[in-house]
CSV table of C-alpha atoms in Angstrom, one decimal:
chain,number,residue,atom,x,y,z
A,1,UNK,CA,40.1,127.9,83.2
A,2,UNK,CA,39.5,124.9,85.7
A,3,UNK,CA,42.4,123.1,87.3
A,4,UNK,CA,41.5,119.4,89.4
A,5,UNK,CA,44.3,118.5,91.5
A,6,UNK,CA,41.9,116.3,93.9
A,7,UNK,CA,41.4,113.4,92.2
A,8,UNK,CA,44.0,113.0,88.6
A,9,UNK,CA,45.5,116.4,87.2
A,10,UNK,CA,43.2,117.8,84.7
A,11,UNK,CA,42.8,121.2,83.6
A,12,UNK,CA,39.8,122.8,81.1
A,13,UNK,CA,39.9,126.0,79.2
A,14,UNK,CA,36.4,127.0,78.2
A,15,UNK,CA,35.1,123.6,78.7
A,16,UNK,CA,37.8,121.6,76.9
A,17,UNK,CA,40.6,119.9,78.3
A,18,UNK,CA,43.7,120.5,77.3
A,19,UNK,CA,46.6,117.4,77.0
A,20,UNK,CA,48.5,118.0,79.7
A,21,UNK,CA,50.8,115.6,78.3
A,22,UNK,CA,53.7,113.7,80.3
A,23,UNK,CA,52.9,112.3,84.5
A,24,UNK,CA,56.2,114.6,85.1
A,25,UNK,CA,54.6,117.5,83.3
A,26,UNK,CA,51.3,116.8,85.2
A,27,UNK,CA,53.0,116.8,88.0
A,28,UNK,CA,54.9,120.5,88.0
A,29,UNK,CA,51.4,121.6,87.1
A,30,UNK,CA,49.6,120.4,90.0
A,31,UNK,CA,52.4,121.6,92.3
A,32,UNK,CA,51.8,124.5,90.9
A,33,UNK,CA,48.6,124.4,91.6
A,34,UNK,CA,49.0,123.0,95.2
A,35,UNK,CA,51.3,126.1,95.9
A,36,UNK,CA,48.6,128.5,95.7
A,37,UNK,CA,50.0,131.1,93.8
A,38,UNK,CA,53.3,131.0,95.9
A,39,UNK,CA,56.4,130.5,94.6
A,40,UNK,CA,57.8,127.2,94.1
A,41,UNK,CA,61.4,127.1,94.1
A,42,UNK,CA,63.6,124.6,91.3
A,43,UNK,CA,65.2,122.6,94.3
A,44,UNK,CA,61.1,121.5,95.1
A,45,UNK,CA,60.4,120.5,91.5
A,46,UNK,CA,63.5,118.7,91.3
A,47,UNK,CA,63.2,116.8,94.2
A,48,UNK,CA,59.4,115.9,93.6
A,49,UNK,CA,60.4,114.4,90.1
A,50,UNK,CA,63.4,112.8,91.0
A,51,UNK,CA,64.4,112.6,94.6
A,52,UNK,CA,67.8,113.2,95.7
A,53,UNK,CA,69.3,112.6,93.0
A,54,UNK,CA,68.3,114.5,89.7
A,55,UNK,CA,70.1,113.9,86.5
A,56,UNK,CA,71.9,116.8,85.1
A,57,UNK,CA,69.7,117.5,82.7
A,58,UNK,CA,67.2,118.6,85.5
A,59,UNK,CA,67.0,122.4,85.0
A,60,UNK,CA,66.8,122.2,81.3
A,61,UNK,CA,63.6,119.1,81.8
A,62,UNK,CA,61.9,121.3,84.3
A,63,UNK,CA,62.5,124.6,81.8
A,64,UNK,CA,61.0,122.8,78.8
A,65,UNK,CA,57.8,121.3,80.6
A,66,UNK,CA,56.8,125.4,82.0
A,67,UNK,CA,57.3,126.1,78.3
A,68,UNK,CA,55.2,123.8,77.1
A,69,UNK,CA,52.7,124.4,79.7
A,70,UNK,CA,53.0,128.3,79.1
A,71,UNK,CA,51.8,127.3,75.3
A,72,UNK,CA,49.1,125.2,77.1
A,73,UNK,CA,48.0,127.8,79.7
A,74,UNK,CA,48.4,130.8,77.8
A,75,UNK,CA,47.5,130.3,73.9
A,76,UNK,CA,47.4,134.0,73.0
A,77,UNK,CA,50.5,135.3,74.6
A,78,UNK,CA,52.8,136.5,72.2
A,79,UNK,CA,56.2,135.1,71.4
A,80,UNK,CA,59.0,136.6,74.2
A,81,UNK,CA,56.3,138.2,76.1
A,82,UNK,CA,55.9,137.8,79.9
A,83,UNK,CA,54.2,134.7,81.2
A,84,UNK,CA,51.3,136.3,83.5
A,85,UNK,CA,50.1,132.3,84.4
A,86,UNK,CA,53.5,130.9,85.0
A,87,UNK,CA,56.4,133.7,85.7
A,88,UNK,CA,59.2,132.6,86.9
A,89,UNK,CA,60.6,134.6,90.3
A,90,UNK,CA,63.8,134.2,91.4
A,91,UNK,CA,65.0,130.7,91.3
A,92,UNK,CA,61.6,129.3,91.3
A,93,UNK,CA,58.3,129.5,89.2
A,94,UNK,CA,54.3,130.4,90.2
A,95,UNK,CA,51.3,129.5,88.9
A,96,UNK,CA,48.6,132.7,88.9
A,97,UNK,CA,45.1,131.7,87.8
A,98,UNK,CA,42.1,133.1,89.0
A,99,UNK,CA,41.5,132.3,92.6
A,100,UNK,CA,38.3,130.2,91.8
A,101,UNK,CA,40.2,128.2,89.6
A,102,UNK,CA,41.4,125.7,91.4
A,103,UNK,CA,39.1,123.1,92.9
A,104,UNK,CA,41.4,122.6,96.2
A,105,UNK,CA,41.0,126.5,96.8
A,106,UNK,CA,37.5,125.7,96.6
A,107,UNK,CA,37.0,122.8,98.9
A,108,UNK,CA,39.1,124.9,101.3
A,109,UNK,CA,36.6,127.9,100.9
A,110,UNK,CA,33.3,125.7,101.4
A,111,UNK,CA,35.3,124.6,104.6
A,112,UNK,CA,36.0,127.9,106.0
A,113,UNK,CA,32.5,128.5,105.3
A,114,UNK,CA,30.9,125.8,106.9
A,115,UNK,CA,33.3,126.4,110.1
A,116,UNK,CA,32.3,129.5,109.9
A,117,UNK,CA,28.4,129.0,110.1
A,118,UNK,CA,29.2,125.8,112.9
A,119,UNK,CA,30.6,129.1,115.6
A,120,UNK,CA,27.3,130.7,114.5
A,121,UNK,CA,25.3,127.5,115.3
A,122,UNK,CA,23.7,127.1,112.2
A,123,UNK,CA,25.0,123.1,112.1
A,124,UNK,CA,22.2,122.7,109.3
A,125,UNK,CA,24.3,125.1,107.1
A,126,UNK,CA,27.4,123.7,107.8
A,127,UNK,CA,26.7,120.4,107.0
A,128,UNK,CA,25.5,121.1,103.7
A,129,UNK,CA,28.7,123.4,103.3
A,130,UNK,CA,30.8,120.3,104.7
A,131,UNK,CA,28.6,117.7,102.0
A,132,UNK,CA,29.6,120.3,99.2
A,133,UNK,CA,33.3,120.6,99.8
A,134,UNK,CA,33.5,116.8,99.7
A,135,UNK,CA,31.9,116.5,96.6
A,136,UNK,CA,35.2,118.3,95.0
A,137,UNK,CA,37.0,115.3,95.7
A,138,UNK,CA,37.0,112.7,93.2
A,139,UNK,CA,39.6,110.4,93.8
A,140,UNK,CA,43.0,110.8,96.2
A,141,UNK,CA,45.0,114.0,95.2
A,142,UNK,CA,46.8,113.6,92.2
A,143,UNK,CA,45.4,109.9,91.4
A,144,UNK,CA,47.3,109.9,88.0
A,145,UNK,CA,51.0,110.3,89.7
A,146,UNK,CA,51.6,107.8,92.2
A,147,UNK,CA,55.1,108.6,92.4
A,148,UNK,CA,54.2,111.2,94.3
A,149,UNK,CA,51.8,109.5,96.9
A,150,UNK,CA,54.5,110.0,99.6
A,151,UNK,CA,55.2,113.5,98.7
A,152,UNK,CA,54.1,116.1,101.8
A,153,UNK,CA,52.1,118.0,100.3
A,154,UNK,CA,50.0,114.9,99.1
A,155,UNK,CA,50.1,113.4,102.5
A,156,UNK,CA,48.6,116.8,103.8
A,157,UNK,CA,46.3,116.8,101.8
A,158,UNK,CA,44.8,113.2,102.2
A,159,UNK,CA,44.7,114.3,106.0
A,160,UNK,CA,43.1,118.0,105.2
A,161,UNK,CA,40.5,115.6,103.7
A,162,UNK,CA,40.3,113.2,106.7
A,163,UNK,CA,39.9,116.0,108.7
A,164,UNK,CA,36.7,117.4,106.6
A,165,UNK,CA,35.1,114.1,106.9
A,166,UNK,CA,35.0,114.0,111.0
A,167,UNK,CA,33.8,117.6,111.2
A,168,UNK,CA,31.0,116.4,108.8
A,169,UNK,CA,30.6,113.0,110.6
A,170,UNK,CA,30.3,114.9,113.5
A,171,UNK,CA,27.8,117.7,112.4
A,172,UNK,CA,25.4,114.5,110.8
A,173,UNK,CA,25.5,112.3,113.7
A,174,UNK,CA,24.5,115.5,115.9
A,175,UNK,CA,21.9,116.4,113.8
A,176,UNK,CA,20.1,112.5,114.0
A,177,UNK,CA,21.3,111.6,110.6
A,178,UNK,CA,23.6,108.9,111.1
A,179,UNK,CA,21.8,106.7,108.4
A,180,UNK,CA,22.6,109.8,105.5
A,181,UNK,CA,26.3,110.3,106.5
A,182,UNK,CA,27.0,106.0,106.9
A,183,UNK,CA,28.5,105.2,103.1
A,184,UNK,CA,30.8,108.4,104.2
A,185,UNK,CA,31.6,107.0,107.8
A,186,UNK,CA,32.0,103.5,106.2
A,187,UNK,CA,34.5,104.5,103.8
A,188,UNK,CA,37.0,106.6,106.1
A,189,UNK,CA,36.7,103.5,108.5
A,190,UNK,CA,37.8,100.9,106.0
A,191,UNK,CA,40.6,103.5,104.6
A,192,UNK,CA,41.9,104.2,107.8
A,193,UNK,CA,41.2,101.0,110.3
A,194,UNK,CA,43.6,102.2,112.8
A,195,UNK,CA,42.2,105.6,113.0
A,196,UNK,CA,40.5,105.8,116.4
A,197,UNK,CA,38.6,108.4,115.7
A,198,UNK,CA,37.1,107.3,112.5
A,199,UNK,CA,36.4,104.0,114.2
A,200,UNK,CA,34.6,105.9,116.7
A,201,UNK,CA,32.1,107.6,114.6
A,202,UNK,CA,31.3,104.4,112.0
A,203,UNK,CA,30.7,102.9,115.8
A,204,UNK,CA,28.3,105.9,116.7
A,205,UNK,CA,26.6,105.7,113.8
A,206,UNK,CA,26.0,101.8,114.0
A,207,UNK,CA,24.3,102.2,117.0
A,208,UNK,CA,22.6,105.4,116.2
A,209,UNK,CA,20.7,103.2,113.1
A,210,UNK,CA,20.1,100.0,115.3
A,211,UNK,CA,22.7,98.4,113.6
A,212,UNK,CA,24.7,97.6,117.1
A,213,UNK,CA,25.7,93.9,116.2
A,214,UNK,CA,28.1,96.1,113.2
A,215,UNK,CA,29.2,98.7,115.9
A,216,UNK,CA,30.2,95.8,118.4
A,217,UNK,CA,32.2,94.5,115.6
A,218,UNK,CA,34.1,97.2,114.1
A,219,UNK,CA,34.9,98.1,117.9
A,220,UNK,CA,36.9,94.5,118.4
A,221,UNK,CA,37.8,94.5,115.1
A,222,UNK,CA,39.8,98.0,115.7
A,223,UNK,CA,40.9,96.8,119.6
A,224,UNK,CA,42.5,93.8,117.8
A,225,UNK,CA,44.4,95.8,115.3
A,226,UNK,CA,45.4,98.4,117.3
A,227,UNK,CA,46.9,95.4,119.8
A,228,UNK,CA,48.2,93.3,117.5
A,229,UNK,CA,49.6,96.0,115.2
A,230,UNK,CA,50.3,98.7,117.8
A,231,UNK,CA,51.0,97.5,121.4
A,232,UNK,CA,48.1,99.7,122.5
A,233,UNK,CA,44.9,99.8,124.0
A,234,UNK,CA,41.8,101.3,122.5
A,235,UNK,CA,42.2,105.3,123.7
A,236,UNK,CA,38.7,107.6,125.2
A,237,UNK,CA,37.2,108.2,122.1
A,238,UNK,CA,36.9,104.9,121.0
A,239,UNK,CA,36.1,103.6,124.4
A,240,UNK,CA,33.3,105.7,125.2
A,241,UNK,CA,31.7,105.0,121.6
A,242,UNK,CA,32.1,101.2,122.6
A,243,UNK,CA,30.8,101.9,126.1
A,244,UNK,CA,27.6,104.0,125.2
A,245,UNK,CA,26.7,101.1,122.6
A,246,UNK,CA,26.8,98.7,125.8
A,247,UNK,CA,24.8,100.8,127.8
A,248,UNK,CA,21.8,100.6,125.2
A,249,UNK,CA,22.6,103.3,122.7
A,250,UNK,CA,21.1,106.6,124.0
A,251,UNK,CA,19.7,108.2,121.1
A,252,UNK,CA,19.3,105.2,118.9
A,253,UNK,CA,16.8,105.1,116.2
A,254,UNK,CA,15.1,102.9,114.0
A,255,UNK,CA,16.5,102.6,110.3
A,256,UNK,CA,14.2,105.1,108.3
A,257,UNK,CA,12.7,106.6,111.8
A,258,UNK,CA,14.3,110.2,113.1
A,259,UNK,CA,16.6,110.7,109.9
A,260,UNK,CA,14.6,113.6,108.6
């Protein structure tokens, strides 16, 4: 079995997907998923699908779509026995697939790798961990339910993802290859443009190609936002990108020259 929870909810058994069926069943599947194998108590399903307000017909709803997932997951169990995928404990439910089932317990495993070869020094490594992991991702988590884009655990995720992104930023731009990791840098800058630190890089990298005119541009273009939007002034990290750019760019390279 294969569950996707970054990008839409999918799920494979043997190479085929299965119909998942409806977003709210889609839904307590990749919470499920998200959970890790912990449990994940009614009052959290409840809340996810409806807010603060669920209908009275909640429990029974939220019973029928772990049945029908059960029938989904779990083709050959027999009727009344057990659920060994789904079981329900306590007031609450868990899903328990093999640990490389999931492709967010993946993404975190390549992460934990590559953090794990960067305190060895072996930044070569890490990057192509960092590059792997990132791969997993193929849209925003849970594209296919956008009533839960504001939901915690998909805000945490979006910023576990973020997060990824800078430590490989930062691994590529230490190891001369600015011009490889750019479409990466580009993206995270236009996503997040008040993000200081994702300025910051997209700025480094600029410069690093010979592309300063771009790197003097997305720095005013950031100091204006953060004004206008914020009240505040550009903080060290995007300062000090802006400022070695002025000074002539120590380190920069020719497009196609150092980018082995």
């Amino acid at each position: 079995m294969r569950i996707q929870v970054l990008g839409p909810v999918n799920v494979w058994r043997d190479g085929v997907p299965l119909a998942l069926g409806s977003p709210q069943r889609r839904a307590v599947l990749a919470l499920l998923a998200v959970s890790r194998g912990q449990r994940l108590p009614y009052s959290g399903l409840a809340d996810a699908l409806w807010g603060e307000r669920p209908p009275a017909s909640a429990p029974n709803v939220i019973q029928t779509h772990i049945k029908h997932l059960r029938r989904l997951l779990e083709p050959a169990r027999p009727p009344r026995a057990p659920s060994a995928v789904l079981p329900r404990l306590g007031d609450g439910y868990a899903l328990r697939v093999p640990y490389d089932a999931i492709d967010l317990i993946g993404f975190r495993t390549l992460v934990a790798s590559a953090e794990s070869a960067r305190r060895d020094g072996d930044d070569a490594r890490a990057a192509v961990l960092l590059a792997d992991a990132l791969t997993l991702w193929q849209q925003p988590p849970l594209a296919d339910l956008p009533f839960l884009a504001a939901h915690p655990v998909v805000v945490a995720l979006a910023g576990e993802r973020r997060g990824v992104i800078a430590q490989y930023g930062d691994v590529m731009l230490a190891a001369g290859k600015a011009a490889d990791v750019l479409p990466v840098l580009e993206e995270a800058a236009a996503s997040h443009p008040l993000d200081e630190g994702a300025q910051a890089r997209l700025i480094r990298a600029y410069d690093a190609v010979g592309r300063r005119d771009q790197a003097v541009a997305v720095y005013r273009h950031c100091h204006r936002r953060l004004s206008d939007d914020l009240g505040v002034d550009p903080g060290p990290e995007l300062a000090g990108a802006y400022a070695a750019v002025l000074r002539g760019g120590a380190g920069r390279v020719t497009v196609g020259q150092g980018q082995g």
